[in-house]
XYZ file of C-alpha atoms in Angstrom:
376
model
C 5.326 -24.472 -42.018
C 8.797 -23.145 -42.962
C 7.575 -19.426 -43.366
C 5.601 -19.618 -39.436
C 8.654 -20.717 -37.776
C 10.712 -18.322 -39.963
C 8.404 -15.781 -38.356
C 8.328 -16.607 -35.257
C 11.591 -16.874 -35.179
C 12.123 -13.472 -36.732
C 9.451 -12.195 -33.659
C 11.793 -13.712 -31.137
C 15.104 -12.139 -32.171
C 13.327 -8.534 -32.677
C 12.030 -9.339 -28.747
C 15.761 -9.763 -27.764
C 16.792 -7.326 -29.749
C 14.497 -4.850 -27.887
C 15.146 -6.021 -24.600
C 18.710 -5.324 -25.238
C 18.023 -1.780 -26.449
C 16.762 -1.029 -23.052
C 19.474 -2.422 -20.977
C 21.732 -0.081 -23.201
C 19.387 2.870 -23.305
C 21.797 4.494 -20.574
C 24.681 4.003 -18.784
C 23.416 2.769 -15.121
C 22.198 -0.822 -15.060
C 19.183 -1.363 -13.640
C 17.190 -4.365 -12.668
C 12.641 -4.781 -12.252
C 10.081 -6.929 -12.730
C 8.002 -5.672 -15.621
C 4.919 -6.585 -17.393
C 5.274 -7.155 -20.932
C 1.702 -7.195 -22.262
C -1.968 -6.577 -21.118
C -2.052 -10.086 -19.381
C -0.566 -7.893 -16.618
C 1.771 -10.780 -15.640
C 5.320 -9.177 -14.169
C 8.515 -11.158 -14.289
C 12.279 -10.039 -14.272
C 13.327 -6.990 -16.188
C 16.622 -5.702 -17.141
C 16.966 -2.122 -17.971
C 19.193 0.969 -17.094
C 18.503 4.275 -15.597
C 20.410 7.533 -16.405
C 23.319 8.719 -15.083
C 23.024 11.313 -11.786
C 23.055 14.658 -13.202
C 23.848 17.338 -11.547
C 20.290 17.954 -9.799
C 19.995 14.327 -9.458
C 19.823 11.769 -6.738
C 20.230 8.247 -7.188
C 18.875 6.355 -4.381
C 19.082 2.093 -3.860
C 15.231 0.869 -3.503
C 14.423 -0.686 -0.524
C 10.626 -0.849 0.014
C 7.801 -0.027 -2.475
C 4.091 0.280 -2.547
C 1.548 -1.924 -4.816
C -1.274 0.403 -5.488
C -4.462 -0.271 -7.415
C -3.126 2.284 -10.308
C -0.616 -0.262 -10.886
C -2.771 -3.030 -11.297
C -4.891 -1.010 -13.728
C -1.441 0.432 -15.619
C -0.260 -3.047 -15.803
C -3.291 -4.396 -17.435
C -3.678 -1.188 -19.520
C -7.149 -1.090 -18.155
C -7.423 2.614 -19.072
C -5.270 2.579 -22.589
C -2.756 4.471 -21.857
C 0.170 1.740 -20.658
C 3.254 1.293 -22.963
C 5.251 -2.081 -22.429
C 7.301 -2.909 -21.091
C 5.644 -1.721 -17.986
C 7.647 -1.340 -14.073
C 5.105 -0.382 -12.248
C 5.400 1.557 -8.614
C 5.281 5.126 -7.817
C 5.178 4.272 -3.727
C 8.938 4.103 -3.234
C 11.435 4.640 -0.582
C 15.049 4.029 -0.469
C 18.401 5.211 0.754
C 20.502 8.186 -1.453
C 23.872 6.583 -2.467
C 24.890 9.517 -5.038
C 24.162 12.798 -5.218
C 24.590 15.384 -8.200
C 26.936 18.569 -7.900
C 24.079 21.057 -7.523
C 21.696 18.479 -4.739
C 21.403 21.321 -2.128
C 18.643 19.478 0.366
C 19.708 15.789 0.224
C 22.822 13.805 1.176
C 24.485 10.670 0.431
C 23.048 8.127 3.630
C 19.780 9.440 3.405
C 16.244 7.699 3.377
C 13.680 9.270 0.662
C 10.605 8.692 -1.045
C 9.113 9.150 -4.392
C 5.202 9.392 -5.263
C 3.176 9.371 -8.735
C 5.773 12.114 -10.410
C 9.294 12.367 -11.327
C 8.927 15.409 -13.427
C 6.959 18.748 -14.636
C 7.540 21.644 -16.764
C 8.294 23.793 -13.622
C 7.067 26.843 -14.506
C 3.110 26.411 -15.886
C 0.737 28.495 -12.661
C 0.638 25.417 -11.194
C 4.066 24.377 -10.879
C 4.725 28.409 -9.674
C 1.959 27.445 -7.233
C 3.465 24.240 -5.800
C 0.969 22.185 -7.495
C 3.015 20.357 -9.331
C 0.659 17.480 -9.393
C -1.427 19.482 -12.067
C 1.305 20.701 -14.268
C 0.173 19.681 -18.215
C 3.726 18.119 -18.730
C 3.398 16.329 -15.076
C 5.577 13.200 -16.071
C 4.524 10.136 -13.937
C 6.858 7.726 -12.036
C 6.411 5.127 -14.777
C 4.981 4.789 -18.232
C 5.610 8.198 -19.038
C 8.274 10.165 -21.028
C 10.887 11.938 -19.578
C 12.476 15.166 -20.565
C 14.937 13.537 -22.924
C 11.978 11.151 -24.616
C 12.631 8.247 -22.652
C 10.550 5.971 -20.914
C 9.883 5.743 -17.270
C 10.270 3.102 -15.110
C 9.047 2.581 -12.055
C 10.013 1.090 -7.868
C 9.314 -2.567 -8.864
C 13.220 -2.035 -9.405
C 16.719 -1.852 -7.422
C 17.585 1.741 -8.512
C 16.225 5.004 -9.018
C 17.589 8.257 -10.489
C 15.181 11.373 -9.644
C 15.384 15.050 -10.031
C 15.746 16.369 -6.262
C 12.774 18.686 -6.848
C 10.482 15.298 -6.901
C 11.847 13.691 -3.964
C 10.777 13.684 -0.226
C 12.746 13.119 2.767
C 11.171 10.565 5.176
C 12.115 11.114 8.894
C 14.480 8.554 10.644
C 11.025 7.573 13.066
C 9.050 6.516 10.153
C 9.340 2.801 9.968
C 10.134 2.634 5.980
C 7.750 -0.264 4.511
C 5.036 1.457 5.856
C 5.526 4.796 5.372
C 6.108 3.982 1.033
C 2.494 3.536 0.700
C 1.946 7.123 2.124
C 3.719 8.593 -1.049
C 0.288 8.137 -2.795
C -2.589 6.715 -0.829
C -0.974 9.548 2.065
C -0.711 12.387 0.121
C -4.369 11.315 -1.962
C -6.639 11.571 1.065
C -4.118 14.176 3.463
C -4.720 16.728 0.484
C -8.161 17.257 0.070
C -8.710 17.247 4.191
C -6.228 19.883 4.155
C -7.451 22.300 0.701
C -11.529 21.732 1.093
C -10.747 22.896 5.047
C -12.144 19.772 6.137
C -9.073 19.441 8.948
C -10.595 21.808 12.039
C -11.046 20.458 15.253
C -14.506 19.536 15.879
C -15.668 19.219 12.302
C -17.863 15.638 11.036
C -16.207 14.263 8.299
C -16.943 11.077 6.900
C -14.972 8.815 4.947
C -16.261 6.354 2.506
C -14.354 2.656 1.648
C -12.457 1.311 4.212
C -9.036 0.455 1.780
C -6.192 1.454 1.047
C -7.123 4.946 0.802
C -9.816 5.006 3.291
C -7.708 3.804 6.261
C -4.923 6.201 6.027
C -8.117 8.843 5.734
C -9.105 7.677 8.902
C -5.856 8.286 10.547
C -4.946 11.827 8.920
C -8.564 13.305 9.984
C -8.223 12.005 13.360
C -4.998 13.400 13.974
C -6.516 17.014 12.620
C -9.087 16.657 15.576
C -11.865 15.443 13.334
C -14.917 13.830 14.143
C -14.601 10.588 11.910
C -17.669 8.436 10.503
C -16.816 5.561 8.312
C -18.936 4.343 5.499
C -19.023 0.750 4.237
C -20.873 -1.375 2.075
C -19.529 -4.159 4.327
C -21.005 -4.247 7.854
C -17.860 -6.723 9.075
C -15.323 -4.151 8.720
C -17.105 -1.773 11.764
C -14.906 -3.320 14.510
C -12.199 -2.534 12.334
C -13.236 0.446 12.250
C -13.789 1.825 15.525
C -11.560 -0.289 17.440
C -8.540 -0.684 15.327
C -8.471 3.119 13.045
C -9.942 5.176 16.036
C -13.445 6.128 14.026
C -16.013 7.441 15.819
C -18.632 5.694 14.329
C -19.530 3.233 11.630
C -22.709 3.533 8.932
C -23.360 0.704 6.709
C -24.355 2.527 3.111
C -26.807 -0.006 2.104
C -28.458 0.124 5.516
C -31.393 3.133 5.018
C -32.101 3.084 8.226
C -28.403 4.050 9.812
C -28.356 6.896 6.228
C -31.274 8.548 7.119
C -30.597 9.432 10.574
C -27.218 10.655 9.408
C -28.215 13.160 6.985
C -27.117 16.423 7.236
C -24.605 15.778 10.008
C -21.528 15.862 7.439
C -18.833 18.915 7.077
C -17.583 16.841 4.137
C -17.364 13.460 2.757
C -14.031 11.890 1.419
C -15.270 9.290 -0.843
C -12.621 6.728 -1.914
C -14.381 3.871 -3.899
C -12.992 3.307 -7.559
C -16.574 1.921 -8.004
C -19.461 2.580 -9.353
C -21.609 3.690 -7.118
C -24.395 6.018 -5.878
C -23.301 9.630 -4.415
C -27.200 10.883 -3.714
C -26.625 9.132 -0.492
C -23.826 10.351 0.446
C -24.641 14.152 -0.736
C -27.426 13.335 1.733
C -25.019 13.174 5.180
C -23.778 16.554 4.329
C -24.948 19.871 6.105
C -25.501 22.619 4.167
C -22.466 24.051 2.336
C -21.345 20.568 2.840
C -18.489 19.160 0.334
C -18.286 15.703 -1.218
C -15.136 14.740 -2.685
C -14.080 12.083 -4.986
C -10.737 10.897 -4.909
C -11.275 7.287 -5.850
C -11.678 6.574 -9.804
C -14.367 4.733 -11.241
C -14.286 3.286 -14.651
C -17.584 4.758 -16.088
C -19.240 8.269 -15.214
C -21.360 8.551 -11.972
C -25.160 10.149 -12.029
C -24.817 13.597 -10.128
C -27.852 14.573 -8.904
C -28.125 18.561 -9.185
C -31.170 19.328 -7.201
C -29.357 18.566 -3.749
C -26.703 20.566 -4.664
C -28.403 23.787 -5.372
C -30.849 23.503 -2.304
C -28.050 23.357 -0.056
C -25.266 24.935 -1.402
C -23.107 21.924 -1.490
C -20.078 21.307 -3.394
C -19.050 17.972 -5.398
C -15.435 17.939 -6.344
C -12.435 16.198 -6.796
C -8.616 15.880 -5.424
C -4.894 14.132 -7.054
C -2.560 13.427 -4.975
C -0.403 16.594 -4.080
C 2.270 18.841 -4.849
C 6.167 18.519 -3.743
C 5.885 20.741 -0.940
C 2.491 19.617 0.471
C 3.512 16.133 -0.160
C 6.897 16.792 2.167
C 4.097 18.202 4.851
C 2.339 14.927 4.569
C 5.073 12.612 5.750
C 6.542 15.401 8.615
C 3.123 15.341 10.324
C 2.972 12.085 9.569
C 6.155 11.258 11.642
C 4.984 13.758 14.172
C 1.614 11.907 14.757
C 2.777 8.028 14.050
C 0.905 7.742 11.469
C 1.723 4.929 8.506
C -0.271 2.673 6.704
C -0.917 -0.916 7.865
C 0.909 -2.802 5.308
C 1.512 -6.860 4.150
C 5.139 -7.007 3.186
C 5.720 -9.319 0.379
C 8.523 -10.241 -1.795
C 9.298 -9.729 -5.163
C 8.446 -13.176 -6.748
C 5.297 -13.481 -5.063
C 4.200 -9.687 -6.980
C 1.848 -11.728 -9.297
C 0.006 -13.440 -6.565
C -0.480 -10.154 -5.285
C -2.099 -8.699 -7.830
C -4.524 -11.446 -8.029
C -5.489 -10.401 -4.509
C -5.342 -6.920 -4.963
C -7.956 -7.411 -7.689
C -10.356 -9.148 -5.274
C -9.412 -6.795 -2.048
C -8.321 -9.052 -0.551
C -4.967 -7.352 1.219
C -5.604 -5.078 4.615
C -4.634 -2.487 3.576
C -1.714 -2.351 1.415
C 0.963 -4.860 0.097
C 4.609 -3.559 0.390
C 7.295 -5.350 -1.781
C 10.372 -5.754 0.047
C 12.865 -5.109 -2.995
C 15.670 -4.483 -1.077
C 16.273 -8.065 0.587
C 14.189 -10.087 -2.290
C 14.964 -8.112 -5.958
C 17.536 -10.787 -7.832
C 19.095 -10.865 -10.910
C-alpha cells in the first residue's frame, strides 16, 4: 500500500515538475488548452512561447479554427501526436511586436497562420513556393521547431511566427470566419487552381458537403465554374443549391441521378476523410477528366485502373498550399466575400465540440473565440 501511493505520488510531482518545465521553456508566457493524453480531453495549459526574433512577429490570438486534423492529432488517431498537445493551425490575430528585420508586417495588424510555422527554405520546393511540401515542413503544432522545441498551437493567447509563414488578412474579411480559410481555404482553393480546374465554363463537381466541401463550393463558383455537389445525404440539396450557389445536387448512392451524370465532369474535388468508393465518381468525369483527393481516409481506397487508362483520366492528390498561394487565397477571397460559415464557440465549451465534430454535427466549422473567452 505504502510503495503505490509512494508511486503515485512520485508520478504526480514528475507531472508538475514537467508542466513547470514548459512554462519556463522560454521567456514569453503563454496560456492554451491542451490535451494531455489520447483521451483527447483539452483543459487549461500553461506554457511559453519564444521571444520575437528579429524575423519574428508576435501576434495576440483572437479567433481560431477547430478542424478535423485536430480532433485526430488530439486523439493521436494517426500516431504521430506528442503530449501535451495545443491543437489549432486556423488562427488569426492582431501583430503587437514585430522583429528588427519584419519588412511586410506592422505592429496593429490582423494576420493569419495555417498548418506551418516553418521549412528548411531552400529544398526545390521551398525555391518553388511550395513550402507546404518541404521535407523539414514544421507544422503549427506537435512538431519541432528549428531550435528542438515543441510546437504549440492557436488553442492559445499568443503566437510567435517567422514572418515568412504568416498571411495578412484584409480589413473586409470578417475575422472568425475568415480563420477557418487558413486550411479548409487554402485545401480545396489549391487544387482548383494547379489541376486548372478554375476556367469559366468548366463542370466541376465537389464531393462532401463539410467543412471542406462548402468553402469548395464557394471558391469554384467565384472562378466561373459550373458546380455539382455530391452527397451521400439527400437533405443537404437545399443547402446546397439555395444557400452555397451549386448548380446542381447528385445523391452518390442514388444510381439513377450517377448514371446520367457520367462523363459530364472536368474534375472532381473529393473531400470525404471516409472510406469510400471512387469508381463512381471516376465515372462523372469526361475524358482527360481529374479526380482529386484532398480528404484523408484512415485505410487505403480500391483504385480501379481500367477507367483510368480508357479515358485518360488522372487520380491525384492536393495539401494545403504554399505561403504565397496561400496569401492569394485570402486576397481573392476578400475580393469575392468569400468566408466560411462558421459556429463561434468559446473556449470552455472546446470539449463539447469535439464530441460534435466527431459526429458532424457543426455546419460547417466551429470557431473558438479565444480572444474574449481564453482565461487563466
Amino acid at each position: 500500500m505504502f510503495i503505490a501511493l509512494y508511486i503515485c505520488l512520485v508520478i504526480l510531482w514528475l507531472g508538475k515538475m514537467a508542466e513547470k518545465s514548459y512554462e519556463e521553456e522560454h521567456p514569453t508566457k503563454a496560456f492554451g488548452w491542451a490535451a494531455r493524453d489520447q483521451s483527447g480531453v483539452l483543459s487549461p495549459f500553461k506554457f511559453s512561447r519564444r521571444s520575437t526574433g528579429e524575423k519574428d512577429v508576435r501576434f495576440k490570438v483572437l479567433f481560431c479554427g477547430i478542424c478535423h486534423t485536430d480532433l485526430h492529432m488530439a486523439k493521436n488517431d494517426w500516431g504521430m501526436s506528442t503530449y501535451p498537445l495545443v491543437p489549432g493551425h486556423e488562427i488569426v490575430g492582431e501583430v503587437t511586436e514585430v522583429g528588427s528585420k519584419v519588412e511586410k508586417i506592422k505592429v496593429g495588424d490582423k494576420v493569419g497562420v495555417g498548418c506551418m510555422v516553418g521549412s528548411c527554405r531552400s529544398c526545390d520546393s521551398c525555391n518553388s513556393h511550395l513550402e507546404n511540401y518541404c521535407p523539414k515542413m514544421i507544422l503549427s503544432y506537435a512538431s519541432k521547431y528549428h531550435d528542438g522545441t515543441t510546437t504549440y498551437g492557436g488553442y492559445s493567447d499568443i503566437m510567435v511566427v517567422d514572418e515568412h509563414f504568416l498571411v495578412h488578412i484584409p480589413d473586409n474579411l470578417p475575422l472568425d470566419a475568415a480563420a477557418p480559410l487558413l486550411c479548409a481555404g487554402i485545401t480545396v482553393y489549391s487544387p482548383l487552381r494547379f489541376f486548372n480546374l478554375d476556367k469559366p465554363g468548366m463542370h466541376v463537381g465537389v464531393v462532401g458537403l463539410g467543412g471542406l466541401g462548402h468553402v469548395a463550393v464557394k471558391f469554384a463558383k467565384a472562378m466561373g465554374v459550373k458546380v455539382t455537389v455530391i452527397s451521400t445525404s439527400p437533405k443537404k440539396k437545399q443547402e446546397a443549391l439555395e444557400h452555397l450557389g451549386a448548380d446542381s445536387f447528385l445523391v452518390s448512392r442514388e444510381q439513377d441521378e450517377m448514371q446520367a451524370a457520367m462523363g459530364t465532369m472536368d474534375g472532381v474535388i473529393d473531400t470525404v476523410s471516409a472510406i469510400h468508393p471512387i469508381l463512381p465518381l471516376i465515372s462523372l468525369l469526361k475524358t482527360q477528366g481529374k479526380l482529386v483527393l484532398v480528404g484523408a481516409p484512415e485505410k487505403p481506397l480500391e483504385l480501379p485502373v481500367f477507367p483510368l487508362i480508357m479515358g485518360r483520366k488522372i487520380v491525384g492528390g492536393s495539401s494545403i498550399g504554399g505561403m504565397k498561394e496561400t496569401q492569394e487565397m485570402i486576397d481573392f477571397a476578400a475580393k469575392n466575400n468569400i468566408t466560411a460559415d462558421i459556429e463561434v464557440i468559446s473556449m470552455d465549451y472546446v470539449n463539447t465540440a469535439m464530441v460534435r465534430l466527431s459526429k458532424a454535427d457543426v455546419r460547417y466549422r466551429f470557431v473558438i473565440d479565444i480572444g474574449n473567452t481564453i482565461k487563466i
